Amino acid sequence: MRAAVVRRPGPIETTPLVVETREPPWPGPGQVRLRVRACGVCHTDLHVAEGDLPPRRAGVVPGHQIVADVDALGDGADPALAGARVGVTWLAWTCGMCAACRRGEENLCPRARFTGYDTDGGFAEVAVADAGFVIPLPRDLAAEAAAPLLCAGVIGYRALRVAGVQSGERLGLYGFGASAHLAIQVARHWRCEVGVVTRGAGHQGLAEALGAAWVGEPGARPPEAFDRAVVFAPSGALVVEALRAVRPGGVVAINAVTMDAIPAMPYELLYGERTLRTVSHLTRADARAFIALAAEISLRAEIEVFGLVEVNEALRRLKRRELRAAAVLRP
Ligand SMILES: [Zn+2]
Ligand SMILES: [Zn+2]
């Protein structure tokens, strides 16, 4: 099989990913083998390729938004999975026994292992995954369009839940990339009035097309205060802007793995029982709930499809913010 491998992590301009031919992996106990149909490309894959995330597995295959068909079962894997169309997310495995796992917060498990980081991921023709961590997908979702739902989509959905978004509320979205363009469709389904703060005519036009009631450049103030806001762009200044735009009692959720420093701000922006929260990836329950909702409301992902050999190019364009929405590899 062919796989895109991080041989030596470094700036994406140095093409750190190399497409190699490998023996296809065989599923171990409790695992399934996957024929990869499509795999989404995420900022975290860029951090793995560039070494911003300290390497944990030499020659790792990135990719954690895998749409695949199960083509072999390891010992003990659920026989019902044979031939099934499934999705694999960033969450490859959790211990199931720690306090976080027992609270249902497996996204906070300190022993969690991650797809395309601790384990080989989906930038390959074949992969293996823990049978208990694959998410069944409806057959009528096209593979390429389903891939970005598995990280960008699920985590955007979790961010809306963490922010406590209620039907009919006013919601602000700060930054408008792969995750936000899916979250806005969920929020519109919940009859929320959505304002979007983002740079660039392309993203602003897409936000309007997807039903944003108001669109502004960073620095612009919405005509009315938001009840909740989600910050998607890794900009601390936008966190302060979002706090300034939410009403007393409102919530700002940060959906970014890394972020530049949040500038000093007057206490009054937080006073008035405003809440500032972060979102740490996802649980399997989030993924199942979101996939069911996405199928029900025919949620549409804007995608650009790349071949496996174009993996460095896809990541380069992601880094330069040249993608209109989500990049997807078709191995
Ligand atoms: Zn991701
Ligand atoms: Zn745990």
Tab-separated table of N, CA and C in Angstrom, residues 21 29 31 58 64 101 117 128 183 187 211 244 264 272 274 283 303-304:
chain	number	residue	atom	x	y	z
A	21	THR	N	5.904	3.072	-0.217
A	21	THR	CA	5.167	1.810	-0.331
A	21	THR	C	5.521	0.960	0.884
A	29	PRO	N	-5.586	-7.711	17.934
A	29	PRO	CA	-6.790	-8.014	18.716
A	29	PRO	C	-7.620	-6.758	18.963
A	31	GLN	N	-8.970	-4.866	16.851
A	31	GLN	CA	-8.857	-3.834	15.806
A	31	GLN	C	-9.595	-4.239	14.536
A	58	ALA	N	7.995	7.432	15.243
A	58	ALA	CA	8.874	7.693	14.100
A	58	ALA	C	8.182	7.231	12.819
A	64	HIS	N	-6.517	12.154	10.538
A	64	HIS	CA	-7.421	11.674	11.587
A	64	HIS	C	-8.883	12.003	11.283
A	101	CYS	N	-12.495	9.455	32.194
A	101	CYS	CA	-13.269	8.497	31.394
A	101	CYS	C	-14.550	8.113	32.126
A	117	TYR	N	-1.004	10.337	15.070
A	117	TYR	CA	0.008	10.956	15.958
A	117	TYR	C	0.652	9.852	16.798
A	128	VAL	N	-5.326	0.707	10.252
A	128	VAL	CA	-6.046	-0.084	11.252
A	128	VAL	C	-6.528	0.863	12.345
A	183	ALA	N	-20.242	24.458	11.574
A	183	ALA	CA	-20.968	24.865	12.789
A	183	ALA	C	-22.115	25.826	12.463
A	187	ALA	N	-26.041	25.704	13.657
A	187	ALA	CA	-26.658	26.828	14.376
A	187	ALA	C	-27.879	27.348	13.631
A	211	GLY	N	-25.941	31.687	5.436
A	211	GLY	CA	-27.031	32.207	6.259
A	211	GLY	C	-26.622	33.136	7.383
A	244	ARG	N	-16.054	41.226	24.383
A	244	ARG	CA	-16.630	42.567	24.297
A	244	ARG	C	-18.006	42.516	23.634
A	264	ALA	N	-3.852	41.619	27.614
A	264	ALA	CA	-4.443	42.110	28.862
A	264	ALA	C	-5.708	42.883	28.528
A	272	GLY	N	-19.896	40.567	35.056
A	272	GLY	CA	-21.247	40.399	34.516
A	272	GLY	C	-21.489	38.932	34.193
A	274	ARG	N	-19.937	36.724	32.667
A	274	ARG	CA	-19.545	36.115	31.397
A	274	ARG	C	-18.596	34.955	31.694
A	283	THR	N	-15.457	13.608	22.170
A	283	THR	CA	-15.750	12.262	22.678
A	283	THR	C	-16.453	11.482	21.559
A	303	ILE	N	-15.447	21.318	0.068
A	303	ILE	CA	-14.175	20.586	0.074
A	303	ILE	C	-13.350	20.870	-1.171
A	304	GLU	N	-12.041	20.649	-1.034
A	304	GLU	CA	-11.130	20.599	-2.177
A	304	GLU	C	-10.417	19.264	-2.076
